JSON list of C-alpha atoms in Angstrom, two decimals:
[
{"chain": "A", "resi": 1, "resn": "ALA", "atom": "CA", "xyz": [-1.36, 31.42, -1.42]},
{"chain": "A", "resi": 2, "resn": "GLN", "atom": "CA", "xyz": [-2.81, 28.35, -2.09]},
{"chain": "A", "resi": 3, "resn": "SER", "atom": "CA", "xyz": [-5.25, 26.82, -4.44]},
{"chain": "A", "resi": 4, "resn": "VAL", "atom": "CA", "xyz": [-6.45, 23.64, -6.17]},
{"chain": "A", "resi": 5, "resn": "THR", "atom": "CA", "xyz": [-7.54, 22.01, -9.09]},
{"chain": "A", "resi": 6, "resn": "GLN", "atom": "CA", "xyz": [-9.89, 19.23, -9.82]},
{"chain": "A", "resi": 7, "resn": "LEU", "atom": "CA", "xyz": [-9.13, 17.95, -13.02]},
{"chain": "A", "resi": 8, "resn": "ASP", "atom": "CA", "xyz": [-12.28, 16.02, -13.70]},
{"chain": "A", "resi": 9, "resn": "SER", "atom": "CA", "xyz": [-15.65, 17.80, -13.13]},
{"chain": "A", "resi": 10, "resn": "HIS", "atom": "CA", "xyz": [-17.24, 14.34, -13.87]},
{"chain": "A", "resi": 11, "resn": "VAL", "atom": "CA", "xyz": [-16.06, 10.87, -13.78]},
{"chain": "A", "resi": 12, "resn": "SER", "atom": "CA", "xyz": [-18.12, 7.48, -14.83]},
{"chain": "A", "resi": 13, "resn": "VAL", "atom": "CA", "xyz": [-17.09, 4.39, -13.59]},
{"chain": "A", "resi": 14, "resn": "SER", "atom": "CA", "xyz": [-19.24, 0.67, -13.81]},
{"chain": "A", "resi": 15, "resn": "GLU", "atom": "CA", "xyz": [-19.79, -1.10, -10.36]},
{"chain": "A", "resi": 16, "resn": "GLY", "atom": "CA", "xyz": [-16.67, -2.94, -9.29]},
{"chain": "A", "resi": 17, "resn": "THR", "atom": "CA", "xyz": [-13.94, -1.17, -11.43]},
{"chain": "A", "resi": 18, "resn": "PRO", "atom": "CA", "xyz": [-11.42, 1.38, -9.85]},
{"chain": "A", "resi": 19, "resn": "VAL", "atom": "CA", "xyz": [-11.80, 4.94, -9.29]},
{"chain": "A", "resi": 20, "resn": "LEU", "atom": "CA", "xyz": [-9.52, 7.71, -9.85]},
{"chain": "A", "resi": 21, "resn": "LEU", "atom": "CA", "xyz": [-9.66, 11.01, -9.04]},
{"chain": "A", "resi": 22, "resn": "ARG", "atom": "CA", "xyz": [-7.45, 14.00, -9.92]},
{"chain": "A", "resi": 23, "resn": "CYS", "atom": "CA", "xyz": [-6.43, 16.82, -7.69]},
{"chain": "A", "resi": 24, "resn": "ASN", "atom": "CA", "xyz": [-3.44, 19.15, -8.36]},
{"chain": "A", "resi": 25, "resn": "TYR", "atom": "CA", "xyz": [-2.55, 21.91, -5.59]},
{"chain": "A", "resi": 26, "resn": "SER", "atom": "CA", "xyz": [0.07, 24.90, -5.03]},
{"chain": "A", "resi": 27, "resn": "SER", "atom": "CA", "xyz": [0.72, 26.02, -1.50]},
{"chain": "A", "resi": 28, "resn": "SER", "atom": "CA", "xyz": [3.19, 28.47, -0.52]},
{"chain": "A", "resi": 29, "resn": "TYR", "atom": "CA", "xyz": [4.07, 26.22, 2.54]},
{"chain": "A", "resi": 30, "resn": "SER", "atom": "CA", "xyz": [3.96, 22.14, 3.57]},
{"chain": "A", "resi": 31, "resn": "PRO", "atom": "CA", "xyz": [0.40, 21.72, 3.08]},
{"chain": "A", "resi": 32, "resn": "SER", "atom": "CA", "xyz": [-2.48, 19.43, 4.32]},
{"chain": "A", "resi": 33, "resn": "LEU", "atom": "CA", "xyz": [-4.88, 17.90, 2.02]},
{"chain": "A", "resi": 34, "resn": "PHE", "atom": "CA", "xyz": [-8.07, 16.85, 2.57]},
{"chain": "A", "resi": 35, "resn": "TRP", "atom": "CA", "xyz": [-10.59, 14.84, 0.54]},
{"chain": "A", "resi": 36, "resn": "TYR", "atom": "CA", "xyz": [-14.32, 14.99, 1.61]},
{"chain": "A", "resi": 37, "resn": "VAL", "atom": "CA", "xyz": [-17.20, 13.43, -0.32]},
{"chain": "A", "resi": 38, "resn": "GLN", "atom": "CA", "xyz": [-20.88, 15.21, -0.24]},
{"chain": "A", "resi": 39, "resn": "HIS", "atom": "CA", "xyz": [-24.00, 12.78, -1.02]},
{"chain": "A", "resi": 40, "resn": "PRO", "atom": "CA", "xyz": [-27.21, 14.94, -2.41]},
{"chain": "A", "resi": 41, "resn": "ASN", "atom": "CA", "xyz": [-28.38, 17.44, -0.02]},
{"chain": "A", "resi": 42, "resn": "LYS", "atom": "CA", "xyz": [-25.80, 16.67, 2.46]},
{"chain": "A", "resi": 43, "resn": "GLY", "atom": "CA", "xyz": [-22.94, 18.37, 4.36]},
{"chain": "A", "resi": 44, "resn": "LEU", "atom": "CA", "xyz": [-19.07, 17.06, 3.48]},
{"chain": "A", "resi": 45, "resn": "GLN", "atom": "CA", "xyz": [-18.10, 14.37, 5.24]},
{"chain": "A", "resi": 46, "resn": "LEU", "atom": "CA", "xyz": [-13.95, 13.37, 5.28]},
{"chain": "A", "resi": 47, "resn": "LEU", "atom": "CA", "xyz": [-12.58, 10.63, 3.61]},
{"chain": "A", "resi": 48, "resn": "LEU", "atom": "CA", "xyz": [-9.08, 11.09, 4.49]},
{"chain": "A", "resi": 49, "resn": "LYS", "atom": "CA", "xyz": [-6.66, 13.75, 5.37]},
{"chain": "A", "resi": 50, "resn": "TYR", "atom": "CA", "xyz": [-2.73, 14.08, 4.56]},
{"chain": "A", "resi": 51, "resn": "THR", "atom": "CA", "xyz": [-0.67, 15.80, 7.38]},
{"chain": "A", "resi": 52, "resn": "SER", "atom": "CA", "xyz": [3.05, 14.88, 6.12]},
{"chain": "A", "resi": 53, "resn": "ALA", "atom": "CA", "xyz": [3.05, 11.47, 8.23]},
{"chain": "A", "resi": 54, "resn": "ALA", "atom": "CA", "xyz": [3.33, 9.32, 5.06]},
{"chain": "A", "resi": 55, "resn": "THR", "atom": "CA", "xyz": [2.48, 9.73, 1.46]},
{"chain": "A", "resi": 56, "resn": "LEU", "atom": "CA", "xyz": [-0.32, 6.91, 0.93]},
{"chain": "A", "resi": 57, "resn": "VAL", "atom": "CA", "xyz": [-3.21, 7.54, 3.06]},
{"chain": "A", "resi": 58, "resn": "LYS", "atom": "CA", "xyz": [-5.72, 5.44, 3.92]},
{"chain": "A", "resi": 59, "resn": "GLY", "atom": "CA", "xyz": [-9.14, 6.72, 4.35]},
{"chain": "A", "resi": 60, "resn": "ILE", "atom": "CA", "xyz": [-12.94, 5.45, 5.23]},
{"chain": "A", "resi": 61, "resn": "ASN", "atom": "CA", "xyz": [-14.97, 3.13, 3.06]},
{"chain": "A", "resi": 62, "resn": "GLY", "atom": "CA", "xyz": [-11.67, 1.80, 1.11]},
{"chain": "A", "resi": 63, "resn": "PHE", "atom": "CA", "xyz": [-10.42, 5.14, -0.25]},
{"chain": "A", "resi": 64, "resn": "GLU", "atom": "CA", "xyz": [-6.91, 6.12, -0.33]},
{"chain": "A", "resi": 65, "resn": "ALA", "atom": "CA", "xyz": [-4.86, 8.87, -1.54]},
{"chain": "A", "resi": 66, "resn": "GLU", "atom": "CA", "xyz": [-1.27, 9.36, -2.29]},
{"chain": "A", "resi": 67, "resn": "PHE", "atom": "CA", "xyz": [0.72, 12.86, -1.84]},
{"chain": "A", "resi": 68, "resn": "LYS", "atom": "CA", "xyz": [3.10, 13.48, -4.51]},
{"chain": "A", "resi": 69, "resn": "LYS", "atom": "CA", "xyz": [5.21, 16.62, -3.47]},
{"chain": "A", "resi": 70, "resn": "SER", "atom": "CA", "xyz": [7.37, 16.26, -7.00]},
{"chain": "A", "resi": 71, "resn": "GLU", "atom": "CA", "xyz": [4.16, 16.08, -8.81]},
{"chain": "A", "resi": 72, "resn": "THR", "atom": "CA", "xyz": [2.07, 19.04, -6.33]},
{"chain": "A", "resi": 73, "resn": "SER", "atom": "CA", "xyz": [-0.80, 16.14, -6.80]},
{"chain": "A", "resi": 74, "resn": "PHE", "atom": "CA", "xyz": [-3.02, 14.26, -4.27]},
{"chain": "A", "resi": 75, "resn": "HIS", "atom": "CA", "xyz": [-4.73, 11.60, -6.32]},
{"chain": "A", "resi": 76, "resn": "LEU", "atom": "CA", "xyz": [-7.92, 9.78, -5.04]},
{"chain": "A", "resi": 77, "resn": "THR", "atom": "CA", "xyz": [-8.27, 5.82, -5.69]},
{"chain": "A", "resi": 78, "resn": "LYS", "atom": "CA", "xyz": [-10.31, 3.14, -5.17]},
{"chain": "A", "resi": 79, "resn": "PRO", "atom": "CA", "xyz": [-9.55, -0.26, -6.21]},
{"chain": "A", "resi": 80, "resn": "SER", "atom": "CA", "xyz": [-13.59, -1.38, -6.58]},
{"chain": "A", "resi": 81, "resn": "ALA", "atom": "CA", "xyz": [-16.15, 0.84, -6.96]},
{"chain": "A", "resi": 82, "resn": "HIS", "atom": "CA", "xyz": [-19.69, 0.87, -5.53]},
{"chain": "A", "resi": 83, "resn": "MET", "atom": "CA", "xyz": [-23.05, 2.24, -6.20]},
{"chain": "A", "resi": 84, "resn": "SER", "atom": "CA", "xyz": [-22.89, 4.02, -2.94]},
{"chain": "A", "resi": 85, "resn": "ASP", "atom": "CA", "xyz": [-19.68, 5.98, -4.08]},
{"chain": "A", "resi": 86, "resn": "ALA", "atom": "CA", "xyz": [-22.20, 8.01, -6.51]},
{"chain": "A", "resi": 87, "resn": "ALA", "atom": "CA", "xyz": [-21.29, 11.47, -5.36]},
{"chain": "A", "resi": 88, "resn": "GLU", "atom": "CA", "xyz": [-19.49, 14.85, -5.31]},
{"chain": "A", "resi": 89, "resn": "TYR", "atom": "CA", "xyz": [-15.79, 14.71, -4.25]},
{"chain": "A", "resi": 90, "resn": "PHE", "atom": "CA", "xyz": [-13.99, 17.60, -3.39]},
{"chain": "A", "resi": 91, "resn": "CYS", "atom": "CA", "xyz": [-9.88, 18.25, -2.76]},
{"chain": "A", "resi": 92, "resn": "VAL", "atom": "CA", "xyz": [-9.16, 20.86, -0.04]},
{"chain": "A", "resi": 93, "resn": "VAL", "atom": "CA", "xyz": [-5.91, 22.26, 0.92]},
{"chain": "A", "resi": 94, "resn": "THR", "atom": "CA", "xyz": [-4.91, 24.61, 4.40]},
{"chain": "A", "resi": 95, "resn": "ASN", "atom": "CA", "xyz": [-1.79, 25.36, 5.18]},
{"chain": "A", "resi": 96, "resn": "PRO", "atom": "CA", "xyz": [0.05, 26.59, 8.37]},
{"chain": "A", "resi": 97, "resn": "GLN", "atom": "CA", "xyz": [0.03, 30.25, 7.49]},
{"chain": "A", "resi": 98, "resn": "ALA", "atom": "CA", "xyz": [-3.58, 30.25, 6.16]},
{"chain": "A", "resi": 99, "resn": "ALA", "atom": "CA", "xyz": [-5.62, 32.96, 8.08]},
{"chain": "A", "resi": 100, "resn": "GLY", "atom": "CA", "xyz": [-7.96, 31.37, 10.22]},
{"chain": "A", "resi": 101, "resn": "ASN", "atom": "CA", "xyz": [-6.71, 27.97, 9.36]},
{"chain": "A", "resi": 102, "resn": "LYS", "atom": "CA", "xyz": [-8.82, 28.64, 6.02]},
{"chain": "A", "resi": 103, "resn": "LEU", "atom": "CA", "xyz": [-9.41, 25.96, 3.45]},
{"chain": "A", "resi": 104, "resn": "THR", "atom": "CA", "xyz": [-9.45, 26.28, -0.41]},
{"chain": "A", "resi": 105, "resn": "PHE", "atom": "CA", "xyz": [-11.77, 24.07, -2.31]},
{"chain": "A", "resi": 106, "resn": "GLY", "atom": "CA", "xyz": [-11.16, 22.32, -5.42]},
{"chain": "A", "resi": 107, "resn": "GLY", "atom": "CA", "xyz": [-14.15, 22.69, -7.97]},
{"chain": "A", "resi": 108, "resn": "GLY", "atom": "CA", "xyz": [-15.63, 19.00, -7.16]},
{"chain": "A", "resi": 109, "resn": "THR", "atom": "CA", "xyz": [-15.85, 16.01, -9.10]},
{"chain": "A", "resi": 110, "resn": "ARG", "atom": "CA", "xyz": [-18.83, 14.29, -9.79]},
{"chain": "A", "resi": 111, "resn": "VAL", "atom": "CA", "xyz": [-18.90, 10.47, -9.87]},
{"chain": "A", "resi": 112, "resn": "LEU", "atom": "CA", "xyz": [-21.14, 8.67, -11.43]},
{"chain": "A", "resi": 113, "resn": "VAL", "atom": "CA", "xyz": [-21.33, 4.86, -11.00]},
{"chain": "A", "resi": 114, "resn": "LYS", "atom": "CA", "xyz": [-23.19, 2.22, -13.20]},
{"chain": "A", "resi": 115, "resn": "PRO", "atom": "CA", "xyz": [-24.52, -0.58, -12.64]},
{"chain": "B", "resi": 27, "resn": "ASP", "atom": "CA", "xyz": [-23.68, 11.54, 19.48]},
{"chain": "B", "resi": 28, "resn": "GLY", "atom": "CA", "xyz": [-21.62, 14.77, 18.68]},
{"chain": "B", "resi": 29, "resn": "GLY", "atom": "CA", "xyz": [-22.25, 16.86, 15.85]},
{"chain": "B", "resi": 30, "resn": "ILE", "atom": "CA", "xyz": [-23.16, 19.78, 14.06]},
{"chain": "B", "resi": 31, "resn": "THR", "atom": "CA", "xyz": [-26.91, 20.63, 13.75]},
{"chain": "B", "resi": 32, "resn": "GLN", "atom": "CA", "xyz": [-28.00, 22.91, 11.05]},
{"chain": "B", "resi": 33, "resn": "SER", "atom": "CA", "xyz": [-31.79, 24.37, 10.91]},
{"chain": "B", "resi": 34, "resn": "PRO", "atom": "CA", "xyz": [-34.10, 24.79, 9.23]},
{"chain": "B", "resi": 35, "resn": "LYS", "atom": "CA", "xyz": [-32.90, 22.35, 6.39]},
{"chain": "B", "resi": 36, "resn": "TYR", "atom": "CA", "xyz": [-35.07, 24.65, 4.00]},
{"chain": "B", "resi": 37, "resn": "LEU", "atom": "CA", "xyz": [-35.67, 28.08, 4.35]},
{"chain": "B", "resi": 38, "resn": "PHE", "atom": "CA", "xyz": [-37.27, 30.76, 2.09]},
{"chain": "B", "resi": 39, "resn": "ARG", "atom": "CA", "xyz": [-37.13, 34.42, 1.86]},
{"chain": "B", "resi": 40, "resn": "LYS", "atom": "CA", "xyz": [-39.09, 37.28, 0.41]},
{"chain": "B", "resi": 41, "resn": "GLU", "atom": "CA", "xyz": [-37.63, 40.39, -1.00]},
{"chain": "B", "resi": 42, "resn": "GLY", "atom": "CA", "xyz": [-36.81, 42.90, 1.39]},
{"chain": "B", "resi": 43, "resn": "GLN", "atom": "CA", "xyz": [-36.37, 40.24, 4.46]},
{"chain": "B", "resi": 44, "resn": "ASN", "atom": "CA", "xyz": [-33.66, 39.18, 6.39]},
{"chain": "B", "resi": 45, "resn": "VAL", "atom": "CA", "xyz": [-32.95, 35.32, 7.45]},
{"chain": "B", "resi": 46, "resn": "THR", "atom": "CA", "xyz": [-31.35, 33.65, 10.27]},
{"chain": "B", "resi": 47, "resn": "LEU", "atom": "CA", "xyz": [-29.70, 30.44, 9.74]},
{"chain": "B", "resi": 48, "resn": "SER", "atom": "CA", "xyz": [-28.91, 28.48, 12.99]},
{"chain": "B", "resi": 49, "resn": "CYS", "atom": "CA", "xyz": [-25.67, 26.56, 13.58]},
{"chain": "B", "resi": 50, "resn": "GLU", "atom": "CA", "xyz": [-25.40, 24.68, 16.68]},
{"chain": "B", "resi": 51, "resn": "GLN", "atom": "CA", "xyz": [-22.31, 22.03, 17.62]},
{"chain": "B", "resi": 52, "resn": "ASN", "atom": "CA", "xyz": [-21.68, 20.28, 20.36]},
{"chain": "B", "resi": 53, "resn": "LEU", "atom": "CA", "xyz": [-18.19, 18.98, 19.88]},
{"chain": "B", "resi": 54, "resn": "ASN", "atom": "CA", "xyz": [-16.91, 21.57, 22.17]},
{"chain": "B", "resi": 55, "resn": "HIS", "atom": "CA", "xyz": [-14.82, 23.03, 18.85]},
{"chain": "B", "resi": 56, "resn": "ASP", "atom": "CA", "xyz": [-13.16, 26.59, 19.29]},
{"chain": "B", "resi": 57, "resn": "ALA", "atom": "CA", "xyz": [-13.57, 27.57, 15.94]},
{"chain": "B", "resi": 58, "resn": "MET", "atom": "CA", "xyz": [-16.73, 27.56, 13.33]},
{"chain": "B", "resi": 59, "resn": "TYR", "atom": "CA", "xyz": [-17.02, 28.65, 9.68]},
{"chain": "B", "resi": 60, "resn": "TRP", "atom": "CA", "xyz": [-20.25, 29.20, 7.42]},
{"chain": "B", "resi": 61, "resn": "TYR", "atom": "CA", "xyz": [-19.64, 28.49, 3.44]},
{"chain": "B", "resi": 62, "resn": "ARG", "atom": "CA", "xyz": [-22.05, 28.95, 0.49]},
{"chain": "B", "resi": 63, "resn": "GLN", "atom": "CA", "xyz": [-22.46, 26.08, -1.93]},
{"chain": "B", "resi": 64, "resn": "ASP", "atom": "CA", "xyz": [-23.57, 27.08, -5.74]},
{"chain": "B", "resi": 65, "resn": "PRO", "atom": "CA", "xyz": [-24.31, 24.28, -7.93]},
{"chain": "B", "resi": 66, "resn": "GLY", "atom": "CA", "xyz": [-21.55, 23.04, -9.79]},
{"chain": "B", "resi": 67, "resn": "GLN", "atom": "CA", "xyz": [-19.05, 25.21, -7.95]},
{"chain": "B", "resi": 68, "resn": "GLY", "atom": "CA", "xyz": [-16.88, 24.41, -4.38]},
{"chain": "B", "resi": 69, "resn": "LEU", "atom": "CA", "xyz": [-17.31, 26.03, -1.01]},
{"chain": "B", "resi": 70, "resn": "ARG", "atom": "CA", "xyz": [-16.73, 29.79, -0.86]},
{"chain": "B", "resi": 71, "resn": "LEU", "atom": "CA", "xyz": [-15.86, 31.12, 2.77]},
{"chain": "B", "resi": 72, "resn": "ILE", "atom": "CA", "xyz": [-18.40, 33.73, 4.17]},
{"chain": "B", "resi": 73, "resn": "TYR", "atom": "CA", "xyz": [-17.54, 34.24, 7.49]},
{"chain": "B", "resi": 74, "resn": "TYR", "atom": "CA", "xyz": [-15.44, 32.52, 10.21]},
{"chain": "B", "resi": 75, "resn": "SER", "atom": "CA", "xyz": [-15.02, 32.61, 13.83]},
{"chain": "B", "resi": 76, "resn": "GLN", "atom": "CA", "xyz": [-11.95, 31.36, 16.29]},
{"chain": "B", "resi": 77, "resn": "ILE", "atom": "CA", "xyz": [-12.85, 32.00, 19.83]},
{"chain": "B", "resi": 78, "resn": "VAL", "atom": "CA", "xyz": [-16.60, 33.68, 21.44]},
{"chain": "B", "resi": 79, "resn": "ASN", "atom": "CA", "xyz": [-17.42, 37.11, 20.63]},
{"chain": "B", "resi": 80, "resn": "ASP", "atom": "CA", "xyz": [-14.88, 37.54, 17.58]},
{"chain": "B", "resi": 81, "resn": "PHE", "atom": "CA", "xyz": [-15.39, 36.45, 14.15]},
{"chain": "B", "resi": 82, "resn": "GLN", "atom": "CA", "xyz": [-13.73, 37.53, 10.76]},
{"chain": "B", "resi": 83, "resn": "LYS", "atom": "CA", "xyz": [-14.91, 38.07, 7.12]},
{"chain": "B", "resi": 84, "resn": "GLY", "atom": "CA", "xyz": [-14.42, 35.46, 4.56]},
{"chain": "B", "resi": 85, "resn": "ASP", "atom": "CA", "xyz": [-14.37, 35.94, 0.90]},
{"chain": "B", "resi": 86, "resn": "ILE", "atom": "CA", "xyz": [-18.02, 36.96, -0.03]},
{"chain": "B", "resi": 87, "resn": "ALA", "atom": "CA", "xyz": [-18.96, 38.26, 3.11]},
{"chain": "B", "resi": 88, "resn": "GLU", "atom": "CA", "xyz": [-20.82, 41.15, 1.90]},
{"chain": "B", "resi": 89, "resn": "GLY", "atom": "CA", "xyz": [-24.87, 40.93, 2.56]},
{"chain": "B", "resi": 90, "resn": "TYR", "atom": "CA", "xyz": [-24.34, 38.38, 5.62]},
{"chain": "B", "resi": 91, "resn": "SER", "atom": "CA", "xyz": [-23.97, 39.27, 9.50]},
{"chain": "B", "resi": 92, "resn": "VAL", "atom": "CA", "xyz": [-22.60, 36.49, 12.16]},
{"chain": "B", "resi": 93, "resn": "SER", "atom": "CA", "xyz": [-22.80, 36.77, 15.83]},
{"chain": "B", "resi": 94, "resn": "ARG", "atom": "CA", "xyz": [-20.32, 34.31, 18.42]},
{"chain": "B", "resi": 95, "resn": "GLU", "atom": "CA", "xyz": [-22.28, 34.85, 21.60]},
{"chain": "B", "resi": 96, "resn": "LYS", "atom": "CA", "xyz": [-21.73, 31.30, 23.00]},
{"chain": "B", "resi": 97, "resn": "LYS", "atom": "CA", "xyz": [-18.89, 28.73, 21.95]},
{"chain": "B", "resi": 98, "resn": "GLU", "atom": "CA", "xyz": [-21.41, 26.07, 20.37]},
{"chain": "B", "resi": 99, "resn": "SER", "atom": "CA", "xyz": [-23.53, 28.63, 18.33]},
{"chain": "B", "resi": 100, "resn": "PHE", "atom": "CA", "xyz": [-22.75, 30.68, 15.05]},
{"chain": "B", "resi": 101, "resn": "PRO", "atom": "CA", "xyz": [-26.17, 32.14, 13.59]},
{"chain": "B", "resi": 102, "resn": "LEU", "atom": "CA", "xyz": [-25.73, 33.71, 9.93]},
{"chain": "B", "resi": 103, "resn": "THR", "atom": "CA", "xyz": [-28.05, 36.24, 9.02]},
{"chain": "B", "resi": 104, "resn": "VAL", "atom": "CA", "xyz": [-28.69, 36.97, 5.16]},
{"chain": "B", "resi": 105, "resn": "THR", "atom": "CA", "xyz": [-29.62, 40.26, 4.75]},
{"chain": "B", "resi": 106, "resn": "SER", "atom": "CA", "xyz": [-31.85, 42.11, 2.05]},
{"chain": "B", "resi": 107, "resn": "ALA", "atom": "CA", "xyz": [-28.46, 43.34, 0.94]},
{"chain": "B", "resi": 108, "resn": "GLN", "atom": "CA", "xyz": [-27.69, 40.01, -0.62]},
{"chain": "B", "resi": 109, "resn": "LYS", "atom": "CA", "xyz": [-28.99, 40.08, -3.87]},
{"chain": "B", "resi": 110, "resn": "ASN", "atom": "CA", "xyz": [-28.76, 36.51, -4.83]},
{"chain": "B", "resi": 111, "resn": "PRO", "atom": "CA", "xyz": [-29.07, 34.40, -1.86]},
{"chain": "B", "resi": 112, "resn": "THR", "atom": "CA", "xyz": [-30.61, 31.13, -3.25]},
{"chain": "B", "resi": 113, "resn": "ALA", "atom": "CA", "xyz": [-27.84, 28.99, -2.77]},
{"chain": "B", "resi": 114, "resn": "PHE", "atom": "CA", "xyz": [-26.52, 25.63, -0.17]},
{"chain": "B", "resi": 115, "resn": "TYR", "atom": "CA", "xyz": [-25.16, 26.99, 2.70]},
{"chain": "B", "resi": 116, "resn": "LEU", "atom": "CA", "xyz": [-22.79, 24.74, 5.33]},
{"chain": "B", "resi": 117, "resn": "CYS", "atom": "CA", "xyz": [-21.38, 25.18, 8.76]},
{"chain": "B", "resi": 118, "resn": "ALA", "atom": "CA", "xyz": [-18.40, 23.47, 9.90]},
{"chain": "B", "resi": 119, "resn": "SER", "atom": "CA", "xyz": [-16.55, 23.34, 12.89]},
{"chain": "B", "resi": 120, "resn": "ARG", "atom": "CA", "xyz": [-12.84, 22.26, 14.21]},
{"chain": "B", "resi": 121, "resn": "PRO", "atom": "CA", "xyz": [-10.65, 22.29, 17.12]},
{"chain": "B", "resi": 122, "resn": "ASP", "atom": "CA", "xyz": [-8.12, 25.15, 16.80]},
{"chain": "B", "resi": 123, "resn": "THR", "atom": "CA", "xyz": [-5.10, 22.68, 18.23]},
{"chain": "B", "resi": 124, "resn": "GLY", "atom": "CA", "xyz": [-3.23, 22.72, 14.70]},
{"chain": "B", "resi": 125, "resn": "PHE", "atom": "CA", "xyz": [-4.00, 23.79, 10.63]},
{"chain": "B", "resi": 126, "resn": "GLU", "atom": "CA", "xyz": [-4.11, 20.20, 10.10]},
{"chain": "B", "resi": 127, "resn": "GLN", "atom": "CA", "xyz": [-7.37, 19.22, 11.90]},
{"chain": "B", "resi": 128, "resn": "PRO", "atom": "CA", "xyz": [-9.81, 18.80, 9.36]},
{"chain": "B", "resi": 129, "resn": "GLN", "atom": "CA", "xyz": [-13.26, 20.90, 9.75]},
{"chain": "B", "resi": 130, "resn": "HIS", "atom": "CA", "xyz": [-16.36, 18.65, 10.46]},
{"chain": "B", "resi": 131, "resn": "PHE", "atom": "CA", "xyz": [-19.92, 19.90, 8.47]},
{"chain": "B", "resi": 132, "resn": "GLY", "atom": "CA", "xyz": [-23.46, 20.02, 9.38]},
{"chain": "B", "resi": 133, "resn": "ASP", "atom": "CA", "xyz": [-25.89, 19.12, 6.50]},
{"chain": "B", "resi": 134, "resn": "GLY", "atom": "CA", "xyz": [-26.60, 22.33, 5.50]},
{"chain": "B", "resi": 135, "resn": "THR", "atom": "CA", "xyz": [-29.45, 24.94, 4.68]},
{"chain": "B", "resi": 136, "resn": "ARG", "atom": "CA", "xyz": [-30.99, 25.14, 1.45]},
{"chain": "B", "resi": 137, "resn": "LEU", "atom": "CA", "xyz": [-32.39, 28.72, 0.82]},
{"chain": "B", "resi": 138, "resn": "SER", "atom": "CA", "xyz": [-34.48, 30.01, -1.79]},
{"chain": "B", "resi": 139, "resn": "ILE", "atom": "CA", "xyz": [-36.08, 33.39, -2.99]},
{"chain": "B", "resi": 140, "resn": "LEU", "atom": "CA", "xyz": [-40.05, 33.11, -2.70]}
]
């Protein structure tokens, strides 16, 4: 079994300040974890993925995430928010036993960036 | 450029009508997926297919049907049995080369009831 909890449904930041999006997961097997971003009326775009090679994962657009097994967390950060970062972000988990490599999605975090 | 094309972008359904959403990919991916997204919620899996001529139900398959006659195509039919079809529908695909491979998404079809 697997599940994902995104701890904040909304996050508001000022442009140029750090962004932190929190994600906790549970998985019966060693997971793969992903962060996706969705802009309005668009599909999901992959920001980064964790696949056990390194616990600190760098993604596109200056985002990075750290896998912490002891805390079952995979928080997403960015040092300096840009207006274009306003979107919804999804934390996603899968594992090698998931039928069809099924993904489990968190509920999403909507990010507002203030000028 | 390789990618996933969903059409139409907007679709309206009358009561008692079946409608079909198109999904085409030119990424040479083996597996394809259909998701439903409701406002303020994450994505829920409707159907998936890992190989041509084979598909499996996801978590919310009732009222939907699919086919996979070609590797590139995975159309979704929303039948009249689906009583609450208004949602944003997303198609995805991935290579079937390991569970760590991410899914790639199309830009979605928004379905509304007339």
